[in-house]
Amino acid sequence: MLLPMTSARFVVPRLRSPLSPPSRCFSLSQCTRSSSTGLPSLDRSIYLSESTGPYFNLTIEDWLFRKADPSRPLLFLYRNTPCVVLGRNQNPWKEINLAALRQTSIPFIRRRSGGGTVYHDLGNTNYSIHVPRTWFDRNVTSQIVLRAVRGMGVPEATVNERNDVCVGTDKMNRLCLPAFLYVSGSAYKIVSSRAYHHGTMLISTQLKTLGNLLRSGKQESMTTKGVASVRSPVCNVQLFDSSLSHEAFADSMVREFQREYGVTEEPCIVRESEEAKADEYIRKGMEELPSWEWAYGQTPEFQYTVSKTFPWGVVTAVIRSKRGLITGCDVALKDSILALDFAPLDELFRDMRYGFVDVDEPADVVARLTGNSEAGAGDRRTEVYAWLREVMSER
């Protein structure tokens, strides 16, 4: 998980670089465009998306990975409107501040590769380098990205042991900033004959929004069998040169990709047209990403421990879930002389979708479960049910 360094007391001057700016920036109008079918030809090596739709771009990335010639290297560059993208094996309730996400109407999307949770907006450029599996070397593809950043005039860039791109200078220590800040994280996918390295390059992204959305507050109380994000301080590359842009990074990436693999062609432009979205593979991919079965139903098994102090005692609940469904809810009462059987609540929540629990009135539910029509609102289990329903309704 990438977290920003946004304290107002840090004032970082523009750092001048001895490197010259990129020699050219290609014009979209000069590049090869999509065919009349709406989808680009699959015989190219470099693709640049005009679309900023995250569902479309993530589906196109998968389409290129699955359908393009596996023996050829391929580069795909794109930007998305604001969204949170989490890894294939991650837990949205643990990784994302879902309440803040809902307030901003920003969607979260589960991608088809591993890695951590990231924030996308138009200040963030996404790159995807596809190669034959026998060629795949994380260090080689990371060096392409590193050279692209340095080629924009940021000589301070380096690659760490996780193949993330960082930037830092001696001046940062004097400004009380970490020695290195992250500008790009990475994720990977490997299948039988193909592999890719993709990542995010922070150019002018909204770091405050990034920080707000990527804090769930459940790091300790929720344990999961999935992959947890690595929390790291980040910055935009515009910290070093305010003139740097998406176009400059895309141009630099294209140049370094061409140099590494001996490619001479210009980018092929991908457009989000109705014709492209009508393609069966694209249509199904775009429908799958926002579906409950993919967004929530792919969540690895997890356990969430919560507690609440009521006037009559302290209640602790251990909620268990697998593939988005509740598999159990063990409720215990502490520090109370009351004797209450909470077993019916466990049965009540079992097999419900976590985040989408029953909406019946608590008193009616408890009365039905206990077989006691007199239970009603006065039953302590009614209060516990109402609390647990609220906990498990977060989405």
Short mmCIF file of C-alpha atoms in Angstrom, two decimals:
data_model
loop_
_atom_site.label_atom_id
_atom_site.label_comp_id
_atom_site.label_asym_id
_atom_site.label_seq_id
_atom_site.Cartn_x
_atom_site.Cartn_y
_atom_site.Cartn_z
CA MET A 1 0.00 0.00 0.00
CA LEU A 2 1.42 3.36 -0.99
CA LEU A 3 0.91 6.17 1.49
CA PRO A 4 1.71 9.83 0.80
CA MET A 5 4.00 12.24 2.57
CA THR A 6 1.69 15.25 2.63
CA SER A 7 2.53 17.26 5.74
CA ALA A 8 2.22 20.96 5.05
CA ARG A 9 5.40 21.78 6.94
CA PHE A 10 7.56 20.14 4.27
CA VAL A 11 8.39 22.51 1.44
CA VAL A 12 10.43 20.81 -1.24
CA PRO A 13 11.94 23.00 -3.96
CA ARG A 14 12.02 21.99 -7.60
CA LEU A 15 15.21 20.07 -8.20
CA ARG A 16 17.07 20.84 -11.40
CA SER A 17 18.44 17.94 -13.36
CA PRO A 18 21.54 17.90 -15.55
CA LEU A 19 19.72 15.58 -17.99
CA SER A 20 18.05 16.99 -21.07
CA PRO A 21 14.27 16.66 -21.43
CA PRO A 22 12.78 13.98 -23.67
CA SER A 23 13.70 14.50 -27.30
CA ARG A 24 10.15 14.14 -28.55
CA CYS A 25 6.58 13.52 -27.47
CA PHE A 26 4.50 11.57 -29.97
CA SER A 27 1.16 12.99 -31.02
CA LEU A 28 -1.90 10.78 -30.77
CA SER A 29 -2.95 11.90 -34.23
CA GLN A 30 0.31 10.56 -35.66
CA CYS A 31 -0.04 7.08 -34.16
CA THR A 32 -1.78 4.04 -35.59
CA ARG A 33 -5.42 3.95 -34.55
CA SER A 34 -7.78 1.07 -33.93
CA SER A 35 -9.39 -0.84 -36.78
CA SER A 36 -12.99 -0.37 -37.86
CA THR A 37 -13.98 -3.19 -35.48
CA GLY A 38 -13.03 -0.94 -32.58
CA LEU A 39 -10.19 -3.13 -31.28
CA PRO A 40 -6.55 -2.68 -32.28
CA SER A 41 -4.69 -5.22 -34.35
CA LEU A 42 -2.93 -7.82 -32.22
CA ASP A 43 0.22 -7.79 -34.35
CA ARG A 44 1.63 -4.64 -32.74
CA SER A 45 4.05 -4.20 -29.83
CA ILE A 46 3.08 -0.84 -28.30
CA TYR A 47 -0.43 0.22 -27.28
CA LEU A 48 -1.55 3.53 -25.80
CA SER A 49 -5.11 3.88 -24.54
CA GLU A 50 -7.10 7.05 -25.18
CA SER A 51 -9.70 5.82 -22.71
CA THR A 52 -9.69 6.74 -19.03
CA GLY A 53 -12.31 4.14 -18.13
CA PRO A 54 -10.83 1.71 -15.57
CA TYR A 55 -13.12 -1.23 -16.42
CA PHE A 56 -12.27 -0.87 -20.10
CA ASN A 57 -8.53 -0.41 -19.62
CA LEU A 58 -8.13 -3.29 -17.19
CA THR A 59 -10.07 -5.53 -19.54
CA ILE A 60 -8.00 -4.44 -22.54
CA GLU A 61 -4.84 -5.19 -20.57
CA ASP A 62 -6.11 -8.72 -19.93
CA TRP A 63 -7.22 -9.08 -23.57
CA LEU A 64 -3.76 -8.14 -24.82
CA PHE A 65 -2.17 -10.53 -22.34
CA ARG A 66 -4.39 -13.44 -23.37
CA LYS A 67 -4.75 -12.80 -27.09
CA ALA A 68 -1.53 -11.21 -28.35
CA ASP A 69 1.32 -13.27 -29.81
CA PRO A 70 3.06 -14.71 -26.71
CA SER A 71 6.44 -14.69 -28.43
CA ARG A 72 6.49 -10.87 -28.82
CA PRO A 73 7.21 -8.22 -26.17
CA LEU A 74 4.35 -5.77 -25.64
CA LEU A 75 3.89 -2.42 -23.89
CA PHE A 76 0.53 -1.01 -22.81
CA LEU A 77 0.12 2.48 -21.30
CA TYR A 78 -3.07 3.97 -19.89
CA ARG A 79 -4.64 6.28 -17.30
CA ASN A 80 -7.84 5.86 -15.31
CA THR A 81 -10.35 8.17 -13.73
CA PRO A 82 -10.28 7.93 -9.90
CA CYS A 83 -10.57 4.38 -8.59
CA VAL A 84 -8.92 2.06 -6.07
CA VAL A 85 -7.42 -1.09 -7.56
CA LEU A 86 -6.62 -4.00 -5.28
CA GLY A 87 -4.69 -7.17 -5.98
CA ARG A 88 -6.23 -10.44 -7.10
CA ASN A 89 -5.74 -12.04 -3.65
CA GLN A 90 -6.60 -9.12 -1.38
CA ASN A 91 -9.36 -8.24 1.07
CA PRO A 92 -11.21 -4.96 0.30
CA TRP A 93 -12.43 -4.58 3.91
CA LYS A 94 -8.86 -4.75 5.18
CA GLU A 95 -7.17 -2.70 2.46
CA ILE A 96 -9.65 0.09 1.73
CA ASN A 97 -11.48 2.76 3.69
CA LEU A 98 -14.86 1.74 2.25
CA ALA A 99 -16.76 4.51 4.04
CA ALA A 100 -14.53 7.18 2.47
CA LEU A 101 -14.80 5.41 -0.87
CA ARG A 102 -18.59 5.53 -0.70
CA GLN A 103 -18.60 9.23 0.22
CA THR A 104 -16.51 10.08 -2.85
CA SER A 105 -18.38 7.70 -5.20
CA ILE A 106 -15.02 6.25 -6.24
CA PRO A 107 -15.20 2.54 -7.16
CA PHE A 108 -12.80 -0.17 -6.13
CA ILE A 109 -11.80 -2.80 -8.69
CA ARG A 110 -10.13 -6.16 -8.16
CA ARG A 111 -7.51 -6.64 -10.86
CA ARG A 112 -6.43 -9.98 -12.29
CA SER A 113 -2.85 -9.87 -11.02
CA GLY A 114 -1.35 -10.03 -7.55
CA GLY A 115 0.37 -7.26 -5.62
CA GLY A 116 -0.95 -4.54 -3.34
CA THR A 117 -3.69 -1.94 -3.37
CA VAL A 118 -3.13 1.28 -5.33
CA TYR A 119 -5.02 4.46 -6.14
CA HIS A 120 -5.51 5.58 -9.75
CA ASP A 121 -6.42 8.98 -11.10
CA LEU A 122 -5.43 11.05 -14.13
CA GLY A 123 -2.21 12.08 -12.39
CA ASN A 124 -1.07 8.47 -12.37
CA THR A 125 0.15 6.60 -15.47
CA ASN A 126 -0.17 2.83 -15.60
CA TYR A 127 2.30 0.73 -17.56
CA SER A 128 2.20 -2.94 -18.47
CA ILE A 129 5.17 -4.81 -19.99
CA HIS A 130 4.34 -8.25 -21.42
CA VAL A 131 7.04 -10.73 -22.45
CA PRO A 132 7.37 -14.45 -23.16
CA ARG A 133 7.61 -16.35 -19.89
CA THR A 134 11.10 -17.60 -20.75
CA TRP A 135 12.27 -13.98 -20.99
CA PHE A 136 10.67 -12.79 -17.80
CA ASP A 137 13.05 -11.10 -15.38
CA ARG A 138 11.68 -8.59 -12.87
CA ASN A 139 14.99 -6.76 -12.80
CA VAL A 140 15.03 -6.26 -16.58
CA THR A 141 11.51 -4.83 -16.75
CA SER A 142 12.13 -2.68 -13.66
CA GLN A 143 15.21 -1.23 -15.31
CA ILE A 144 13.11 -0.18 -18.31
CA VAL A 145 10.86 1.83 -15.99
CA LEU A 146 13.86 3.21 -14.10
CA ARG A 147 15.54 4.41 -17.29
CA ALA A 148 12.26 6.00 -18.39
CA VAL A 149 12.07 8.00 -15.14
CA ARG A 150 15.71 9.04 -15.36
CA GLY A 151 15.18 9.92 -19.01
CA MET A 152 12.55 12.46 -17.98
CA GLY A 153 15.20 14.30 -15.97
CA VAL A 154 15.02 12.58 -12.57
CA PRO A 155 18.52 11.13 -12.10
CA GLU A 156 17.83 10.47 -8.40
CA ALA A 157 15.55 7.52 -9.25
CA THR A 158 16.53 4.01 -8.18
CA VAL A 159 14.99 0.52 -7.87
CA ASN A 160 14.69 -1.20 -4.49
CA GLU A 161 14.78 -4.90 -3.62
CA ARG A 162 11.05 -5.27 -4.42
CA ASN A 163 11.58 -3.68 -7.85
CA ASP A 164 9.66 -0.54 -6.88
CA VAL A 165 10.96 2.74 -8.28
CA CYS A 166 12.02 5.25 -5.61
CA VAL A 167 13.44 8.75 -5.73
CA GLY A 168 15.60 10.52 -3.21
CA THR A 169 18.39 13.05 -2.76
CA ASP A 170 20.62 14.28 0.03
CA LYS A 171 18.36 17.31 0.30
CA MET A 172 15.53 15.14 1.61
CA ASN A 173 17.35 14.43 4.85
CA ARG A 174 17.82 18.12 5.44
CA LEU A 175 14.10 18.65 4.85
CA CYS A 176 13.18 15.90 7.36
CA LEU A 177 11.79 13.73 4.57
CA PRO A 178 12.57 10.01 4.24
CA ALA A 179 15.72 9.35 2.26
CA PHE A 180 13.63 7.67 -0.44
CA LEU A 181 10.02 8.08 -1.51
CA TYR A 182 8.17 5.67 -3.76
CA VAL A 183 6.88 6.85 -7.14
CA SER A 184 5.95 3.46 -8.59
CA GLY A 185 4.82 0.08 -7.24
CA SER A 186 4.72 -3.16 -9.19
CA ALA A 187 2.62 -6.31 -9.63
CA TYR A 188 3.09 -9.38 -11.77
CA LYS A 189 1.17 -12.14 -13.53
CA ILE A 190 2.61 -15.34 -14.99
CA VAL A 191 0.76 -17.99 -17.01
CA SER A 192 1.95 -20.92 -19.12
CA SER A 193 3.67 -18.99 -21.91
CA ARG A 194 3.34 -15.33 -20.96
CA ALA A 195 4.19 -12.96 -18.11
CA TYR A 196 3.75 -9.29 -17.39
CA HIS A 197 5.06 -6.65 -15.04
CA HIS A 198 2.70 -3.74 -14.52
CA GLY A 199 2.71 -0.80 -12.19
CA THR A 200 1.67 2.74 -11.41
CA MET A 201 3.76 5.86 -11.94
CA LEU A 202 2.80 8.76 -9.68
CA ILE A 203 3.20 11.95 -11.66
CA SER A 204 0.68 14.43 -10.26
CA THR A 205 -1.80 12.21 -8.43
CA GLN A 206 -3.96 13.47 -5.54
CA LEU A 207 -1.88 12.12 -2.66
CA LYS A 208 -4.30 13.28 0.03
CA THR A 209 -7.10 11.26 -1.58
CA LEU A 210 -4.76 8.31 -1.94
CA GLY A 211 -3.94 8.42 1.76
CA ASN A 212 -7.57 8.76 2.84
CA LEU A 213 -8.81 5.84 0.77
CA LEU A 214 -6.04 3.37 1.53
CA ARG A 215 -6.47 3.34 5.32
CA SER A 216 -9.06 0.85 6.58
CA GLY A 217 -8.13 0.81 10.28
CA LYS A 218 -8.42 -2.99 10.38
CA GLN A 219 -4.76 -3.93 10.06
CA GLU A 220 -4.66 -5.65 13.48
CA SER A 221 -8.24 -6.80 14.08
CA MET A 222 -8.77 -8.44 10.69
CA THR A 223 -6.54 -11.36 9.72
CA THR A 224 -6.63 -12.76 6.22
CA LYS A 225 -5.06 -15.55 4.20
CA GLY A 226 -4.69 -13.11 1.34
CA VAL A 227 -1.82 -10.76 0.52
CA ALA A 228 -1.42 -7.61 2.61
CA SER A 229 -0.19 -4.38 1.03
CA VAL A 230 3.18 -2.96 2.02
CA ARG A 231 2.68 0.55 3.37
CA SER A 232 5.28 2.95 1.96
CA PRO A 233 5.72 6.76 1.81
CA VAL A 234 5.19 8.10 -1.68
CA CYS A 235 5.53 11.26 -3.75
CA ASN A 236 4.87 12.45 -7.28
CA VAL A 237 7.72 12.79 -9.77
CA GLN A 238 6.57 16.39 -10.21
CA LEU A 239 8.23 16.95 -6.84
CA PHE A 240 11.45 16.99 -8.85
CA ASP A 241 10.20 18.83 -11.93
CA SER A 242 6.75 20.42 -12.07
CA SER A 243 6.69 20.25 -15.87
CA LEU A 244 6.72 16.43 -15.99
CA SER A 245 3.54 14.93 -17.41
CA HIS A 246 1.78 11.76 -18.51
CA GLU A 247 2.86 12.48 -22.07
CA ALA A 248 6.51 12.84 -21.07
CA PHE A 249 6.49 9.57 -19.13
CA ALA A 250 4.66 7.70 -21.91
CA ASP A 251 7.17 8.99 -24.45
CA SER A 252 10.09 7.98 -22.25
CA MET A 253 8.62 4.50 -21.62
CA VAL A 254 8.04 3.95 -25.34
CA ARG A 255 11.62 4.97 -26.09
CA GLU A 256 13.13 2.66 -23.46
CA PHE A 257 10.89 -0.24 -24.46
CA GLN A 258 11.90 0.20 -28.09
CA ARG A 259 15.55 0.31 -27.10
CA GLU A 260 15.37 -2.78 -24.88
CA TYR A 261 13.55 -5.03 -27.36
CA GLY A 262 14.61 -3.56 -30.70
CA VAL A 263 11.10 -2.34 -31.56
CA THR A 264 10.79 0.49 -34.11
CA GLU A 265 7.03 0.98 -34.47
CA GLU A 266 5.04 3.83 -32.96
CA PRO A 267 2.19 3.23 -30.47
CA CYS A 268 -1.13 1.84 -31.59
CA ILE A 269 -3.96 3.89 -30.10
CA VAL A 270 -6.76 2.06 -28.29
CA ARG A 271 -10.18 3.75 -28.12
CA GLU A 272 -13.17 2.91 -25.94
CA SER A 273 -15.75 2.70 -28.70
CA GLU A 274 -19.10 0.96 -28.72
CA GLU A 275 -17.69 -1.41 -31.32
CA ALA A 276 -14.79 -2.34 -29.03
CA LYS A 277 -17.09 -2.91 -26.04
CA ALA A 278 -19.34 -5.10 -28.17
CA ASP A 279 -16.55 -7.66 -28.59
CA GLU A 280 -17.55 -10.72 -26.53
CA TYR A 281 -14.28 -10.95 -24.60
CA ILE A 282 -14.28 -7.22 -23.76
CA ARG A 283 -17.98 -7.20 -22.87
CA LYS A 284 -17.69 -10.16 -20.51
CA GLY A 285 -14.54 -8.77 -18.91
CA MET A 286 -16.13 -5.38 -18.26
CA GLU A 287 -19.23 -7.04 -16.81
CA GLU A 288 -17.19 -9.29 -14.52
CA LEU A 289 -15.04 -6.65 -12.82
CA PRO A 290 -17.86 -4.77 -10.97
CA SER A 291 -19.85 -7.93 -10.20
CA TRP A 292 -20.22 -9.15 -6.60
CA GLU A 293 -18.81 -12.54 -7.60
CA TRP A 294 -15.52 -10.94 -8.67
CA ALA A 295 -15.19 -7.81 -6.50
CA TYR A 296 -16.24 -9.43 -3.21
CA GLY A 297 -16.63 -13.14 -3.94
CA GLN A 298 -12.93 -13.58 -4.73
CA THR A 299 -11.92 -12.35 -1.25
CA PRO A 300 -9.65 -14.88 0.49
CA GLU A 301 -10.69 -16.41 3.80
CA PHE A 302 -10.51 -13.95 6.70
CA GLN A 303 -11.37 -13.50 10.37
CA TYR A 304 -12.48 -10.24 11.96
CA THR A 305 -12.58 -9.69 15.73
CA VAL A 306 -14.77 -6.88 17.05
CA SER A 307 -16.04 -5.91 20.49
CA LYS A 308 -18.50 -3.46 21.97
CA THR A 309 -19.29 -2.34 25.49
CA PHE A 310 -23.00 -2.33 26.29
CA PRO A 311 -24.47 -1.01 29.59
CA TRP A 312 -24.98 -4.62 30.66
CA GLY A 313 -21.63 -6.13 29.52
CA VAL A 314 -18.86 -6.40 26.93
CA VAL A 315 -19.59 -8.44 23.82
CA THR A 316 -16.85 -9.83 21.58
CA ALA A 317 -17.55 -11.38 18.20
CA VAL A 318 -15.23 -13.34 15.92
CA ILE A 319 -16.59 -13.18 12.38
CA ARG A 320 -15.31 -15.65 9.79
CA SER A 321 -15.72 -15.35 6.04
CA LYS A 322 -14.59 -17.21 2.93
CA ARG A 323 -15.05 -16.09 -0.68
CA GLY A 324 -17.24 -13.23 0.52
CA LEU A 325 -19.66 -15.44 2.48
CA ILE A 326 -19.97 -15.51 6.28
CA THR A 327 -19.01 -18.96 7.57
CA GLY A 328 -19.41 -18.26 11.27
CA CYS A 329 -19.89 -15.65 13.98
CA ASP A 330 -18.82 -16.66 17.49
CA VAL A 331 -20.26 -14.27 20.07
CA ALA A 332 -19.14 -14.16 23.70
CA LEU A 333 -20.24 -12.05 26.68
CA LYS A 334 -17.69 -10.74 29.20
CA ASP A 335 -17.95 -8.91 32.51
CA SER A 336 -21.63 -9.60 32.98
CA ILE A 337 -23.82 -11.68 35.28
CA LEU A 338 -26.24 -12.26 32.42
CA ALA A 339 -26.46 -15.67 30.78
CA LEU A 340 -27.44 -15.39 27.14
CA ASP A 341 -27.34 -17.97 24.36
CA PHE A 342 -25.87 -16.32 21.26
CA ALA A 343 -25.79 -19.50 19.16
CA PRO A 344 -28.89 -18.47 17.15
CA LEU A 345 -26.99 -15.40 15.90
CA ASP A 346 -24.25 -17.61 14.47
CA GLU A 347 -26.84 -19.55 12.50
CA LEU A 348 -28.54 -16.35 11.41
CA PHE A 349 -25.50 -14.85 9.68
CA ARG A 350 -24.09 -18.06 8.22
CA ASP A 351 -23.87 -18.11 4.39
CA MET A 352 -24.89 -14.46 4.06
CA ARG A 353 -22.75 -12.22 1.86
CA TYR A 354 -20.40 -10.24 4.07
CA GLY A 355 -21.25 -6.57 3.58
CA PHE A 356 -24.76 -7.44 2.39
CA VAL A 357 -26.44 -8.93 5.47
CA ASP A 358 -30.11 -9.39 6.28
CA VAL A 359 -32.07 -6.16 6.74
CA ASP A 360 -34.91 -7.46 8.90
CA GLU A 361 -35.77 -5.59 12.09
CA PRO A 362 -33.54 -6.88 14.94
CA ALA A 363 -36.41 -7.52 17.36
CA ASP A 364 -38.33 -9.58 14.78
CA VAL A 365 -35.24 -11.62 13.91
CA VAL A 366 -34.39 -12.46 17.53
CA ALA A 367 -37.96 -13.36 18.35
CA ARG A 368 -38.10 -15.67 15.35
CA LEU A 369 -34.77 -17.32 16.14
CA THR A 370 -35.48 -17.89 19.81
CA GLY A 371 -39.05 -18.97 19.28
CA ASN A 372 -40.02 -16.49 21.96
CA SER A 373 -42.54 -13.93 20.77
CA GLU A 374 -42.07 -12.07 24.01
CA ALA A 375 -38.33 -11.51 23.36
CA GLY A 376 -38.75 -8.51 21.11
CA ALA A 377 -36.80 -5.32 21.67
CA GLY A 378 -36.14 -6.11 25.30
CA ASP A 379 -33.94 -9.09 24.51
CA ARG A 380 -30.22 -8.29 24.81
CA ARG A 381 -29.59 -10.34 21.69
CA THR A 382 -31.61 -7.77 19.78
CA GLU A 383 -29.00 -5.14 20.60
CA VAL A 384 -26.17 -7.50 19.69
CA TYR A 385 -27.82 -8.44 16.41
CA ALA A 386 -28.31 -4.77 15.48
CA TRP A 387 -24.63 -4.06 16.19
CA LEU A 388 -23.35 -7.06 14.25
CA ARG A 389 -25.64 -6.30 11.34
CA GLU A 390 -24.10 -2.84 11.15
CA VAL A 391 -20.55 -4.25 11.34
CA MET A 392 -21.18 -6.77 8.58
CA SER A 393 -23.00 -4.31 6.32
CA GLU A 394 -19.84 -2.33 5.47
CA ARG A 395 -19.36 -2.05 1.74
#
